[in-house]
Coordinates of C-alpha atoms in Angstrom, one line a residue:
M1302 CA -160.8 -50.8 -188.0
T1303 CA -159.1 -49.9 -184.6
F1304 CA -161.6 -48.8 -181.9
T1305 CA -160.9 -45.4 -180.4
T1306 CA -162.8 -43.6 -177.6
R1307 CA -163.7 -40.8 -180.1
P1308 CA -162.9 -40.1 -183.7
T1309 CA -159.8 -38.3 -184.9
L1310 CA -161.4 -35.2 -186.3
Q1311 CA -160.6 -34.1 -189.8
G1312 CA -161.4 -31.0 -191.8
T1313 CA -160.0 -28.0 -193.6
F1314 CA -161.4 -25.0 -191.7
G1315 CA -160.0 -25.2 -188.2
M1316 CA -159.2 -27.5 -185.3
V1317 CA -159.0 -27.0 -181.5
S1318 CA -158.1 -29.4 -178.7
S1319 CA -158.0 -28.5 -175.1
T1320 CA -158.5 -29.9 -171.6
H1321 CA -162.0 -28.6 -171.2
W1322 CA -164.9 -28.8 -173.6
L1323 CA -166.1 -25.2 -173.0
A1324 CA -162.7 -23.8 -173.8
S1325 CA -162.5 -25.8 -177.0
Q1326 CA -165.9 -24.8 -178.2
C1327 CA -165.4 -21.2 -177.3
A1328 CA -162.1 -21.2 -179.3
M1329 CA -163.9 -22.9 -182.2
G1330 CA -166.6 -20.2 -182.0
I1331 CA -163.9 -17.5 -182.4
L1332 CA -162.6 -19.3 -185.6
E1333 CA -166.2 -19.4 -186.9
R1334 CA -166.4 -15.6 -186.3
G1335 CA -163.4 -15.1 -188.6
G1336 CA -160.7 -15.0 -185.9
N1337 CA -157.4 -16.9 -186.4
A1338 CA -155.7 -19.6 -184.3
F1339 CA -154.2 -17.0 -182.0
D1340 CA -157.5 -15.2 -181.3
A1341 CA -159.0 -18.6 -180.5
A1342 CA -156.1 -19.7 -178.2
V1343 CA -156.4 -16.5 -176.2
T1344 CA -160.1 -17.0 -175.8
A1345 CA -159.5 -20.6 -174.7
G1346 CA -156.8 -19.4 -172.2
F1347 CA -159.1 -17.0 -170.4
V1348 CA -162.0 -19.4 -170.4
L1349 CA -159.7 -22.0 -168.8
H1350 CA -159.1 -19.6 -166.0
V1351 CA -162.8 -19.8 -165.2
V1352 CA -163.7 -23.4 -165.9
E1353 CA -160.6 -25.1 -164.7
P1354 CA -159.6 -22.9 -161.7
H1355 CA -158.0 -25.9 -159.9
L1356 CA -155.6 -26.3 -162.8
N1357 CA -154.7 -22.8 -163.8
G1358 CA -155.5 -19.1 -163.2
P1359 CA -154.6 -15.5 -164.2
G1360 CA -152.0 -15.5 -161.4
G1361 CA -150.1 -18.3 -163.1
E1362 CA -148.1 -18.7 -166.2
V1363 CA -148.2 -19.9 -169.8
P1364 CA -145.4 -20.9 -172.2
A1365 CA -146.4 -21.5 -175.9
I1366 CA -144.9 -22.4 -179.2
V1367 CA -146.2 -20.4 -182.2
A1368 CA -145.9 -20.7 -186.0
T1369 CA -147.6 -18.2 -188.3
A1370 CA -148.8 -18.6 -191.8
Q1371 CA -146.4 -15.7 -192.8
D1372 CA -143.5 -17.1 -190.8
P1373 CA -143.8 -20.9 -190.2
A1374 CA -140.6 -21.0 -188.1
P1375 CA -141.4 -21.9 -184.5
K1376 CA -141.1 -19.2 -181.8
V1377 CA -141.6 -19.5 -178.1
L1378 CA -143.9 -17.2 -176.2
C1379 CA -142.6 -17.1 -172.6
G1380 CA -145.3 -16.2 -170.1
Q1381 CA -143.3 -17.6 -167.2
G1382 CA -142.9 -14.9 -164.6
P1383 CA -139.6 -14.6 -162.7
A1384 CA -138.9 -14.6 -159.0
P1385 CA -139.7 -11.3 -157.4
A1386 CA -137.0 -8.9 -156.4
G1387 CA -137.4 -9.9 -152.7
A1388 CA -137.1 -13.6 -153.4
T1389 CA -133.6 -14.4 -152.2
I1390 CA -132.1 -17.5 -150.7
A1391 CA -131.1 -15.4 -147.6
H1392 CA -134.7 -14.4 -147.1
F1393 CA -136.1 -18.0 -147.1
R1394 CA -133.2 -19.2 -144.9
S1395 CA -133.9 -16.4 -142.4
L1396 CA -137.4 -18.0 -142.1
G1397 CA -135.8 -21.3 -141.2
M1398 CA -136.6 -22.9 -144.6
D1399 CA -134.6 -25.4 -146.7
L1400 CA -137.3 -25.8 -149.3
I1401 CA -139.7 -23.1 -150.7
P1402 CA -143.2 -23.9 -149.6
G1403 CA -145.5 -25.7 -152.1
A1404 CA -148.4 -23.4 -151.4
G1405 CA -149.0 -19.9 -149.9
P1406 CA -148.0 -16.3 -150.7
L1407 CA -144.2 -17.0 -150.3
A1408 CA -144.3 -19.5 -153.3
A1409 CA -145.5 -17.0 -155.8
A1410 CA -143.6 -15.9 -158.9
V1411 CA -144.6 -12.8 -160.8
P1412 CA -147.8 -13.6 -162.7
G1413 CA -147.0 -14.1 -166.4
A1414 CA -150.0 -15.7 -168.1
V1415 CA -152.2 -12.7 -168.7
D1416 CA -149.5 -10.5 -170.1
A1417 CA -148.4 -13.3 -172.4
W1418 CA -151.9 -13.9 -173.7
L1419 CA -152.3 -10.2 -174.4
L1420 CA -149.0 -10.0 -176.1
L1421 CA -150.0 -12.9 -178.4
L1422 CA -153.3 -11.2 -179.2
R1423 CA -151.5 -7.9 -180.0
E1424 CA -148.8 -9.4 -182.2
H1425 CA -150.7 -12.1 -184.0
G1426 CA -154.4 -11.9 -183.3
T1427 CA -157.0 -10.1 -185.4
L1428 CA -160.0 -9.5 -183.1
S1429 CA -160.5 -7.0 -180.4
L1430 CA -159.9 -7.6 -176.7
A1431 CA -163.6 -7.3 -176.0
E1432 CA -164.4 -10.1 -178.5
V1433 CA -161.9 -12.6 -177.2
L1434 CA -162.7 -12.0 -173.5
E1435 CA -166.5 -12.1 -174.0
P1436 CA -166.8 -15.9 -173.3
A1437 CA -164.7 -15.8 -170.2
I1438 CA -166.6 -12.8 -168.8
G1439 CA -169.9 -14.5 -169.6
Y1440 CA -169.0 -17.7 -167.7
A1441 CA -167.5 -15.8 -164.8
A1442 CA -170.5 -13.5 -164.4
A1443 CA -173.4 -15.8 -165.3
G1444 CA -171.9 -19.1 -164.2
H1445 CA -171.0 -22.5 -165.7
P1446 CA -171.7 -26.0 -164.6
L1447 CA -168.7 -27.0 -162.6
V1448 CA -166.7 -30.1 -163.3
G1449 CA -166.6 -32.4 -160.2
R1450 CA -162.8 -32.3 -159.7
V1451 CA -163.1 -28.6 -158.8
G1452 CA -165.3 -29.5 -155.9
D1453 CA -163.1 -32.4 -154.9
T1454 CA -160.1 -30.0 -154.8
V1455 CA -162.0 -27.5 -152.6
A1456 CA -163.1 -30.3 -150.3
A1457 CA -159.5 -31.4 -149.9
V1458 CA -158.4 -28.0 -148.7
R1459 CA -161.6 -27.0 -146.9
S1460 CA -160.1 -26.8 -143.5
L1461 CA -157.2 -24.7 -144.8
F1462 CA -159.7 -22.3 -146.3
E1463 CA -161.9 -22.2 -143.3
E1464 CA -159.2 -21.7 -140.7
H1465 CA -156.5 -19.7 -142.5
W1466 CA -157.6 -18.5 -146.0
P1467 CA -160.9 -16.7 -145.4
T1468 CA -161.0 -15.0 -148.8
S1469 CA -160.8 -18.4 -150.6
A1470 CA -163.5 -19.7 -148.3
Q1471 CA -165.7 -16.8 -149.2
L1472 CA -165.4 -17.6 -152.9
W1473 CA -165.4 -21.4 -152.9
L1474 CA -167.3 -22.5 -149.7
R1475 CA -170.6 -20.8 -150.4
D1476 CA -173.2 -21.9 -147.9
G1477 CA -170.4 -23.5 -146.0
R1478 CA -169.7 -26.4 -148.4
P1479 CA -167.6 -27.2 -151.5
P1480 CA -169.4 -26.8 -154.8
A1481 CA -171.1 -29.9 -156.2
A1482 CA -170.4 -31.4 -159.7
G1483 CA -172.7 -29.7 -162.2
E1484 CA -173.5 -26.8 -159.9
M1485 CA -173.6 -23.4 -161.5
V1486 CA -170.7 -21.4 -160.1
T1487 CA -169.9 -17.8 -160.7
N1488 CA -166.8 -15.6 -160.0
P1489 CA -168.2 -12.0 -160.1
A1490 CA -164.9 -10.5 -159.0
Y1491 CA -162.9 -12.0 -161.9
A1492 CA -165.7 -11.1 -164.4
Q1493 CA -165.3 -7.5 -163.1
T1494 CA -161.5 -7.7 -163.4
L1495 CA -161.8 -8.7 -167.1
R1496 CA -164.4 -6.0 -167.7
R1497 CA -162.1 -3.4 -166.3
L1498 CA -159.3 -4.6 -168.6
V1499 CA -161.7 -4.2 -171.6
E1500 CA -162.8 -0.7 -170.4
A1501 CA -159.2 0.3 -169.9
G1502 CA -158.5 -0.7 -173.5
Q1503 CA -161.6 1.0 -174.9
A1504 CA -160.6 4.2 -173.1
A1505 CA -157.4 4.2 -175.2
G1506 CA -159.3 4.8 -178.5
A1507 CA -160.4 2.7 -181.4
D1508 CA -157.0 1.2 -182.4
R1509 CA -156.9 -2.5 -181.6
E1510 CA -153.3 -2.7 -180.6
A1511 CA -153.5 0.5 -178.5
Q1512 CA -156.5 -1.1 -176.6
I1513 CA -154.5 -4.2 -175.9
E1514 CA -151.5 -2.2 -174.7
A1515 CA -153.7 -0.2 -172.4
A1516 CA -155.1 -3.4 -170.9
R1517 CA -151.5 -4.7 -170.4
R1518 CA -150.8 -1.4 -168.5
A1519 CA -153.9 -1.8 -166.4
W1520 CA -152.7 -5.2 -165.4
G1521 CA -149.0 -4.5 -164.9
T1522 CA -149.1 -1.0 -163.4
G1523 CA -152.8 -0.3 -162.8
F1524 CA -155.5 -1.6 -160.6
V1525 CA -154.4 -5.3 -160.8
A1526 CA -150.9 -4.6 -159.8
D1527 CA -152.1 -2.3 -157.0
A1528 CA -154.4 -5.0 -155.6
I1529 CA -151.7 -7.7 -155.8
D1530 CA -149.2 -5.4 -154.0
R1531 CA -151.6 -4.7 -151.1
F1532 CA -152.7 -8.3 -150.7
S1533 CA -149.2 -9.8 -151.0
R1534 CA -148.1 -7.9 -147.8
L1535 CA -150.6 -9.8 -145.7
P1536 CA -149.4 -12.9 -143.9
F1537 CA -151.2 -16.2 -144.5
Q1538 CA -150.3 -19.8 -143.5
D1539 CA -148.4 -21.7 -146.1
S1540 CA -147.2 -25.3 -146.4
S1541 CA -144.4 -24.7 -143.9
G1542 CA -147.2 -24.6 -141.3
R1543 CA -146.6 -21.0 -140.4
P1544 CA -148.0 -17.7 -141.7
H1545 CA -145.8 -15.5 -144.0
A1546 CA -146.4 -12.6 -146.2
G1547 CA -145.7 -12.8 -149.9
L1548 CA -142.9 -11.2 -151.9
V1549 CA -144.6 -10.1 -155.2
T1550 CA -144.9 -6.3 -155.4
G1551 CA -146.4 -3.8 -157.8
D1552 CA -142.9 -3.0 -158.9
D1553 CA -142.3 -6.6 -159.8
L1554 CA -145.4 -6.6 -162.0
A1555 CA -144.4 -3.3 -163.6
A1556 CA -140.9 -4.6 -164.4
Y1557 CA -142.3 -7.8 -166.1
S1558 CA -143.2 -8.3 -169.7
A1559 CA -143.8 -11.6 -171.6
T1560 CA -141.1 -12.2 -174.3
W1561 CA -140.5 -14.0 -177.6
E1562 CA -137.5 -16.2 -177.9
A1563 CA -136.0 -18.9 -180.1
P1564 CA -137.0 -22.5 -179.3
T1565 CA -134.7 -25.4 -178.6
T1566 CA -135.0 -27.9 -181.5
L1567 CA -133.9 -31.4 -182.5
D1568 CA -133.8 -32.8 -186.0
W1569 CA -135.2 -36.3 -185.7
H1570 CA -136.3 -38.8 -188.3
G1571 CA -137.0 -36.1 -190.9
Y1572 CA -138.8 -33.9 -188.3
S1573 CA -137.8 -30.9 -186.3
V1574 CA -139.2 -31.0 -182.8
A1575 CA -139.4 -27.7 -181.0
K1576 CA -139.5 -27.1 -177.2
T1577 CA -138.9 -24.2 -174.9
G1578 CA -135.4 -23.2 -173.7
F1579 CA -133.5 -24.9 -170.9
W1580 CA -135.4 -22.7 -168.4
G1581 CA -138.1 -25.3 -168.7
Q1582 CA -138.0 -29.1 -168.8
G1583 CA -138.9 -29.3 -172.5
P1584 CA -135.5 -30.3 -173.7
V1585 CA -135.8 -33.5 -171.7
L1586 CA -138.0 -34.8 -174.5
L1587 CA -135.3 -33.9 -177.1
E1588 CA -132.5 -35.5 -175.0
T1589 CA -134.6 -38.7 -174.7
L1590 CA -135.3 -38.9 -178.5
S1591 CA -131.6 -38.4 -179.1
V1592 CA -130.6 -41.2 -176.7
L1593 CA -133.1 -43.6 -178.2
D1594 CA -131.6 -42.9 -181.6
A1595 CA -128.1 -43.6 -180.2
L1596 CA -129.3 -47.1 -179.1
D1597 CA -129.6 -48.0 -182.8
D1598 CA -132.4 -50.4 -182.1
P1599 CA -135.8 -50.1 -183.8
G1600 CA -137.4 -51.9 -180.9
A1601 CA -136.5 -49.0 -178.6
Y1602 CA -139.2 -46.9 -180.4
D1603 CA -142.1 -49.2 -179.5
P1604 CA -144.0 -48.0 -176.4
A1605 CA -146.1 -51.1 -176.2
T1606 CA -143.5 -53.8 -175.7
A1607 CA -141.5 -54.4 -172.5
A1608 CA -138.2 -53.9 -174.3
G1609 CA -139.3 -50.6 -175.8
I1610 CA -140.8 -49.2 -172.6
H1611 CA -137.7 -50.2 -170.7
A1612 CA -135.4 -48.4 -173.2
Q1613 CA -137.6 -45.3 -173.1
V1614 CA -137.9 -45.2 -169.4
E1615 CA -134.2 -45.6 -168.9
A1616 CA -133.5 -42.8 -171.5
L1617 CA -136.0 -40.6 -169.7
K1618 CA -134.3 -41.2 -166.3
L1619 CA -131.0 -40.1 -167.8
A1620 CA -132.5 -36.9 -169.4
F1621 CA -134.3 -36.0 -166.1
A1622 CA -131.0 -36.5 -164.2
D1623 CA -129.5 -33.9 -166.6
R1624 CA -132.5 -31.7 -165.9
E1625 CA -131.5 -31.7 -162.2
A1626 CA -127.9 -30.9 -162.9
W1627 CA -127.9 -28.6 -165.9
Y1628 CA -131.3 -27.0 -166.6
G1629 CA -132.2 -23.5 -165.3
D1630 CA -132.7 -19.9 -166.3
G1631 CA -129.6 -17.8 -166.4
A1632 CA -127.4 -20.8 -165.8
D1633 CA -124.5 -21.6 -168.0
V1634 CA -126.3 -24.5 -169.7
P1635 CA -124.2 -26.7 -172.0
A1636 CA -127.1 -26.8 -174.4
K1637 CA -125.2 -27.8 -177.6
A1638 CA -123.4 -30.6 -175.8
L1639 CA -126.5 -32.0 -174.1
L1640 CA -128.2 -32.5 -177.5
S1641 CA -125.2 -33.7 -179.4
R1642 CA -124.9 -37.1 -181.0
E1643 CA -121.7 -37.8 -179.2
Y1644 CA -123.3 -37.1 -175.8
A1645 CA -126.3 -39.2 -176.7
R1646 CA -124.0 -42.2 -177.4
E1647 CA -122.3 -41.7 -174.0
R1648 CA -125.7 -41.7 -172.3
A1649 CA -127.1 -44.6 -174.3
A1650 CA -124.1 -46.7 -173.3
L1651 CA -125.5 -46.6 -169.7
I1652 CA -128.7 -48.3 -170.6
G1653 CA -128.5 -52.1 -170.0
D1654 CA -131.0 -54.8 -169.3
R1655 CA -131.6 -53.8 -165.7
A1656 CA -133.6 -50.8 -164.5
S1657 CA -131.6 -48.2 -162.8
A1658 CA -132.7 -46.7 -159.4
E1659 CA -129.9 -44.1 -159.4
L1660 CA -129.8 -40.4 -160.4
R1661 CA -127.1 -40.3 -163.0
P1662 CA -126.5 -36.9 -164.5
G1663 CA -123.9 -36.7 -167.3
H1664 CA -120.7 -34.7 -167.9
P1665 CA -121.4 -32.7 -171.1
D1666 CA -118.2 -31.2 -172.4
G1667 CA -116.5 -32.9 -169.5
A1668 CA -118.1 -30.6 -167.0
R1669 CA -118.9 -31.8 -163.5
P1670 CA -122.6 -31.9 -162.6
R1671 CA -123.9 -30.2 -159.5
L1672 CA -126.9 -31.6 -157.7
A1673 CA -128.9 -30.1 -154.8
A1674 CA -128.1 -31.7 -151.5
H1675 CA -131.7 -32.7 -151.2
V1676 CA -131.5 -35.2 -154.1
R1677 CA -128.0 -36.6 -153.6
P1678 CA -127.6 -40.3 -152.7
G1679 CA -128.1 -40.9 -149.0
A1680 CA -129.8 -37.5 -148.4
G1681 CA -132.6 -37.8 -145.9
R1682 CA -135.9 -37.4 -147.7
R1683 CA -139.3 -37.1 -146.4
A1684 CA -141.8 -39.7 -147.7
D1685 CA -143.8 -38.4 -150.6
P1686 CA -147.3 -37.9 -149.3
S1687 CA -148.9 -38.3 -152.7
D1688 CA -149.9 -41.6 -154.2
A1689 CA -147.5 -42.6 -157.0
T1690 CA -150.2 -44.7 -158.7
T1691 CA -152.6 -41.9 -159.3
G1692 CA -152.6 -40.3 -162.7
E1693 CA -154.7 -37.3 -161.5
P1694 CA -152.8 -34.5 -159.8
T1695 CA -153.1 -34.8 -156.1
V1696 CA -154.0 -32.1 -153.6
Q1697 CA -153.1 -32.5 -150.0
S1698 CA -154.9 -31.0 -147.1
D1699 CA -152.3 -28.2 -146.7
G1700 CA -152.8 -27.0 -150.2
V1701 CA -149.7 -28.6 -151.8
T1702 CA -150.4 -29.7 -155.4
R1703 CA -148.5 -31.7 -158.0
G1704 CA -148.8 -31.2 -161.7
D1705 CA -152.1 -29.3 -162.1
T1706 CA -152.1 -27.8 -165.6
C1707 CA -154.2 -27.2 -168.7
H1708 CA -153.4 -27.4 -172.4
V1709 CA -154.7 -26.0 -175.7
D1710 CA -153.7 -26.5 -179.3
V1711 CA -155.2 -24.7 -182.3
V1712 CA -154.6 -24.8 -186.0
D1713 CA -156.6 -22.7 -188.6
R1714 CA -157.3 -22.8 -192.3
W1715 CA -154.5 -20.4 -193.1
G1716 CA -151.8 -22.5 -191.4
N1717 CA -151.4 -20.7 -188.1
M1718 CA -150.6 -23.1 -185.3
I1719 CA -150.1 -22.8 -181.5
S1720 CA -149.4 -25.2 -178.6
A1721 CA -149.9 -23.6 -175.2
T1722 CA -149.7 -25.0 -171.7
P1723 CA -151.3 -22.6 -169.1
S1724 CA -150.9 -23.5 -165.5
G1725 CA -150.3 -22.1 -162.0
G1726 CA -152.4 -19.7 -160.0
W1727 CA -154.6 -22.7 -158.9
L1728 CA -157.4 -21.9 -156.5
Q1729 CA -155.5 -24.0 -153.9
S1730 CA -152.1 -22.4 -154.5
S1731 CA -152.6 -19.2 -152.5
P1732 CA -155.4 -17.1 -150.8
T1733 CA -157.8 -15.5 -153.3
I1734 CA -157.3 -11.8 -153.8
P1735 CA -160.9 -10.7 -153.1
E1736 CA -161.2 -7.7 -155.4
L1737 CA -159.6 -9.6 -158.3
G1738 CA -161.2 -13.0 -157.9
F1739 CA -158.0 -15.1 -158.2
P1740 CA -154.9 -16.1 -156.3
L1741 CA -151.2 -15.9 -157.1
G1742 CA -149.3 -19.0 -158.1
S1743 CA -146.7 -21.2 -156.4
R1744 CA -144.0 -21.8 -159.1
L1745 CA -141.1 -20.6 -156.9
Q1746 CA -141.2 -24.1 -155.3
M1747 CA -139.2 -25.3 -158.3
F1748 CA -136.1 -23.3 -157.2
W1749 CA -133.5 -24.7 -154.8
L1750 CA -132.4 -22.7 -151.7
Q1751 CA -128.8 -23.6 -152.4
E1752 CA -126.2 -21.5 -154.1
G1753 CA -124.4 -22.5 -157.3
L1754 CA -127.0 -24.7 -158.9
A1755 CA -128.5 -24.4 -162.3
S1756 CA -131.9 -23.7 -160.7
S1757 CA -130.9 -21.8 -157.6
L1758 CA -133.3 -19.1 -156.5
A1759 CA -132.4 -15.6 -157.5
P1760 CA -134.4 -12.5 -158.1
G1761 CA -135.4 -12.0 -161.7
R1762 CA -134.7 -15.6 -162.6
R1763 CA -137.4 -17.8 -164.1
P1764 CA -138.2 -21.1 -162.1
R1765 CA -137.4 -24.2 -164.0
T1766 CA -141.0 -24.9 -165.0
T1767 CA -142.4 -28.3 -165.9
L1768 CA -144.7 -26.7 -168.5
S1769 CA -143.8 -28.2 -171.9
P1770 CA -145.7 -27.5 -175.1
T1771 CA -144.5 -29.1 -178.3
M1772 CA -144.5 -28.3 -182.0
V1773 CA -143.2 -30.5 -184.8
H1774 CA -142.2 -29.3 -188.3
R1775 CA -141.5 -31.2 -191.5
D1776 CA -139.7 -29.5 -194.4
G1777 CA -139.9 -26.2 -192.6
E1778 CA -143.7 -26.4 -192.2
P1779 CA -145.6 -26.9 -188.9
I1780 CA -147.5 -30.2 -188.9
L1781 CA -148.2 -31.0 -185.3
A1782 CA -148.9 -29.2 -182.0
C1783 CA -149.4 -31.2 -178.8
G1784 CA -149.0 -31.2 -175.1
T1785 CA -150.5 -32.4 -171.8
P1786 CA -150.9 -31.5 -168.2
G1787 CA -149.0 -33.6 -165.7
G1788 CA -146.0 -31.8 -164.1
D1789 CA -142.9 -34.1 -164.4
Q1790 CA -145.0 -36.5 -166.5
Q1791 CA -145.6 -34.0 -169.3
D1792 CA -142.7 -35.0 -171.5
Q1793 CA -143.0 -38.6 -170.4
W1794 CA -146.6 -38.9 -171.7
Q1795 CA -145.7 -37.0 -174.9
L1796 CA -142.8 -39.4 -175.7
P1797 CA -144.9 -42.5 -176.4
F1798 CA -147.6 -40.4 -178.1
L1799 CA -145.0 -39.0 -180.6
L1800 CA -143.5 -42.5 -181.2
R1801 CA -146.9 -44.0 -181.9
H1802 CA -148.0 -41.2 -184.2
L1803 CA -144.7 -40.2 -186.0
V1804 CA -143.0 -43.6 -186.1
A1805 CA -145.7 -46.2 -186.0
G1806 CA -148.2 -44.1 -188.0
Q1807 CA -151.1 -44.3 -185.6
S1808 CA -153.8 -41.7 -185.8
L1809 CA -153.9 -38.9 -183.2
Q1810 CA -156.7 -40.6 -181.3
Q1811 CA -155.2 -44.0 -181.4
A1812 CA -151.9 -42.6 -180.0
I1813 CA -153.7 -40.7 -177.3
D1814 CA -155.9 -43.6 -176.2
A1815 CA -153.1 -46.2 -176.0
P1816 CA -152.1 -47.4 -172.5
A1817 CA -149.8 -44.9 -170.8
W1818 CA -147.0 -45.1 -168.2
H1819 CA -144.4 -42.9 -166.5
T1820 CA -141.5 -43.2 -164.1
V1821 CA -141.3 -41.4 -160.8
S1822 CA -137.6 -42.4 -160.4
L1823 CA -136.6 -38.8 -160.6
P1824 CA -136.6 -35.8 -158.2
G1825 CA -140.0 -34.2 -158.2
S1826 CA -140.3 -30.6 -159.3
F1827 CA -143.0 -29.9 -156.7
Y1828 CA -142.7 -29.7 -152.9
P1829 CA -141.5 -31.8 -151.1
R1830 CA -139.2 -32.6 -154.1
D1831 CA -138.9 -36.3 -153.4
M1832 CA -137.9 -39.3 -155.6
Q1833 CA -139.2 -42.8 -155.7
P1834 CA -136.3 -44.8 -157.1
G1835 CA -137.1 -47.5 -159.6
V1836 CA -140.8 -47.0 -159.6
L1837 CA -142.7 -47.2 -162.9
V1838 CA -146.4 -46.4 -163.0
V1839 CA -148.5 -48.1 -165.7
E1840 CA -152.1 -48.1 -166.6
E1841 CA -153.9 -51.4 -165.8
R1842 CA -154.7 -51.8 -169.5
L1843 CA -151.1 -52.5 -170.3
D1844 CA -150.8 -56.2 -171.1
E1845 CA -150.0 -58.4 -168.1
D1846 CA -147.2 -60.1 -170.0
V1847 CA -145.6 -56.7 -170.6
R1848 CA -145.9 -55.8 -167.0
A1849 CA -144.3 -59.1 -165.9
A1850 CA -141.5 -58.5 -168.3
L1851 CA -140.9 -55.0 -167.0
R1852 CA -140.6 -56.4 -163.5
S1853 CA -138.0 -58.9 -164.8
Y1854 CA -136.0 -55.9 -166.0
G1855 CA -136.0 -54.7 -162.4
H1856 CA -138.7 -52.0 -162.6
D1857 CA -140.9 -51.5 -159.5
V1858 CA -144.2 -51.6 -161.4
R1859 CA -147.2 -49.9 -159.8
I1860 CA -150.6 -50.3 -161.4
S1861 CA -152.8 -47.3 -161.9
D1862 CA -156.4 -47.3 -163.0
A1863 CA -157.1 -48.3 -166.6
W1864 CA -157.8 -44.8 -167.8
S1865 CA -155.8 -42.5 -165.6
L1866 CA -152.4 -41.5 -167.0
G1867 CA -151.9 -38.8 -169.7
R1868 CA -154.0 -35.7 -170.6
L1869 CA -152.9 -35.3 -174.2
C1870 CA -154.2 -32.8 -176.7
A1871 CA -153.1 -32.6 -180.3
V1872 CA -153.8 -30.9 -183.7
T1873 CA -152.1 -31.5 -187.1
R1874 CA -151.9 -30.0 -190.5
D1875 CA -150.9 -31.6 -193.8
P1876 CA -149.2 -28.8 -195.7
G1877 CA -149.7 -30.7 -199.0
T1878 CA -153.4 -31.1 -198.8
G1879 CA -154.4 -28.5 -196.2
V1880 CA -156.2 -31.3 -194.2
L1881 CA -156.4 -30.5 -190.5
A1882 CA -156.9 -33.1 -187.7
A1883 CA -157.4 -33.1 -183.9
G1884 CA -157.6 -35.6 -181.1
A1885 CA -158.3 -35.2 -177.4
N1886 CA -157.8 -37.1 -174.2
P1887 CA -160.7 -39.2 -172.8
R1888 CA -159.2 -39.6 -169.3
G1889 CA -161.0 -37.6 -166.7
M1890 CA -163.8 -36.9 -169.2
Q1891 CA -163.0 -33.3 -169.7
G1892 CA -160.7 -33.0 -172.8
Y1893 CA -162.4 -32.1 -176.0
A1894 CA -161.5 -31.6 -179.6
C1895 CA -163.7 -29.8 -182.2
G1896 CA -163.3 -28.7 -185.7
R1897 CA -164.5 -28.9 -189.3

């Protein structure tokens, strides 16, 4: 019997896995009350705003992949808000900027998460808005014991809050200090925001869908939009070191609505793997799987051997190079070519027995790749101030963050399934809007301030997000939903998990617990957008012989703590037996799965 940090849960009623135990248990409570997977996911999403405010918030975004019992085909719910109407390259250049700041009002996209959760509830949920928001309102109003990493985050930006962001200091530096681990913390303003959404819904009558639509209007054109519009006009210091006003307006919120769209999929080893479109980084995982197949080497699928890790890392580097050159919203993305077998063979031919330190985008359909000047060879780069060996997202003293995110997966007894990755709107991303109890996000930092690129900034365009939920189908039925926080590492940590579970047959918890690794030999999506050529970060638990062999391949191996890389959540369903399963990440001691 293989030891795991916790059991792989099995049952037939329902399963939840998320990055915080309170969100998981609240979602499970919704299933116990007769709600479905989508009711449960919405409940978890709003609870995560309260209990993991350093990792996501209502001012952020959420992409999700959904399969219903009535229609098992995967669909993408896009809750990634676009750049506001005033967000032009010319505006940022006029401020003397060549990169969008990593924190502060200027970096905010239009908030997308709340509208997306409410759209999901309206379209596929069964319970009322009041029922699904009750747990989040309760924790925000009455308090919850805070996880220690929230206080650590506040401590890291304490001087910024005290000197420049007084509304954030008022919320998070009560009695003049950061909150301690386990301290009961409340957010009365956010509790009131949620209550007002419920009241707006109830004023619309008894019809469930009408109530949800009324709450969406209160958010997009009512009191929430009004407060955001007023506050966004105030200048606050950002990571440029100077104060600037934001660009998000009430008109931007009024013009926005979350959307449904087709996923990007890859048929692979009898499975169909579904990701978001090329406006996100999700297709990187599909490209990588396709390239590994093109190597025609079974050893390339083993994420525990040096040869397997080497092949997977080199395939990831090639896919991430294509992300830089080709991925973006509204761009002419050669999607079919990027995922074709012919292109995979071209890319696989570049993988040899030496690690590459170069950024090597391909030429799908013979097209010439275009890279931002910031990432071209020889471009002057600032040193990355974050530690490449840490698996936990880092927060600098100026508020810049990397990779802070949450995740939730749910499957119910009827066969409904969802994988969702909420993020953005972190407590350290922008000053708190006092009457609402939350800040805006900073996702605009993923755009380039250079014309003609796939991810160039333009009003109405979605930033090329790192948020990357995954769903796997077999014979047309959903069998697996998974995902992880981690910014540029999200698809990197999902790759070995999927190889272990789908190819090697490991249980969910075995695959989650196994030693993890990732490369940072790619341009970062977060400010200051730097790259560390040839660097491969591995957990200390990875066998020393494997580490030595990786160095012999030419990888610059950096050792991280034994349990530090990866934040995976996963649920499964066997369509033949109806048996459900779930696993959750032990790293950081927050992730939790529950079910029966």
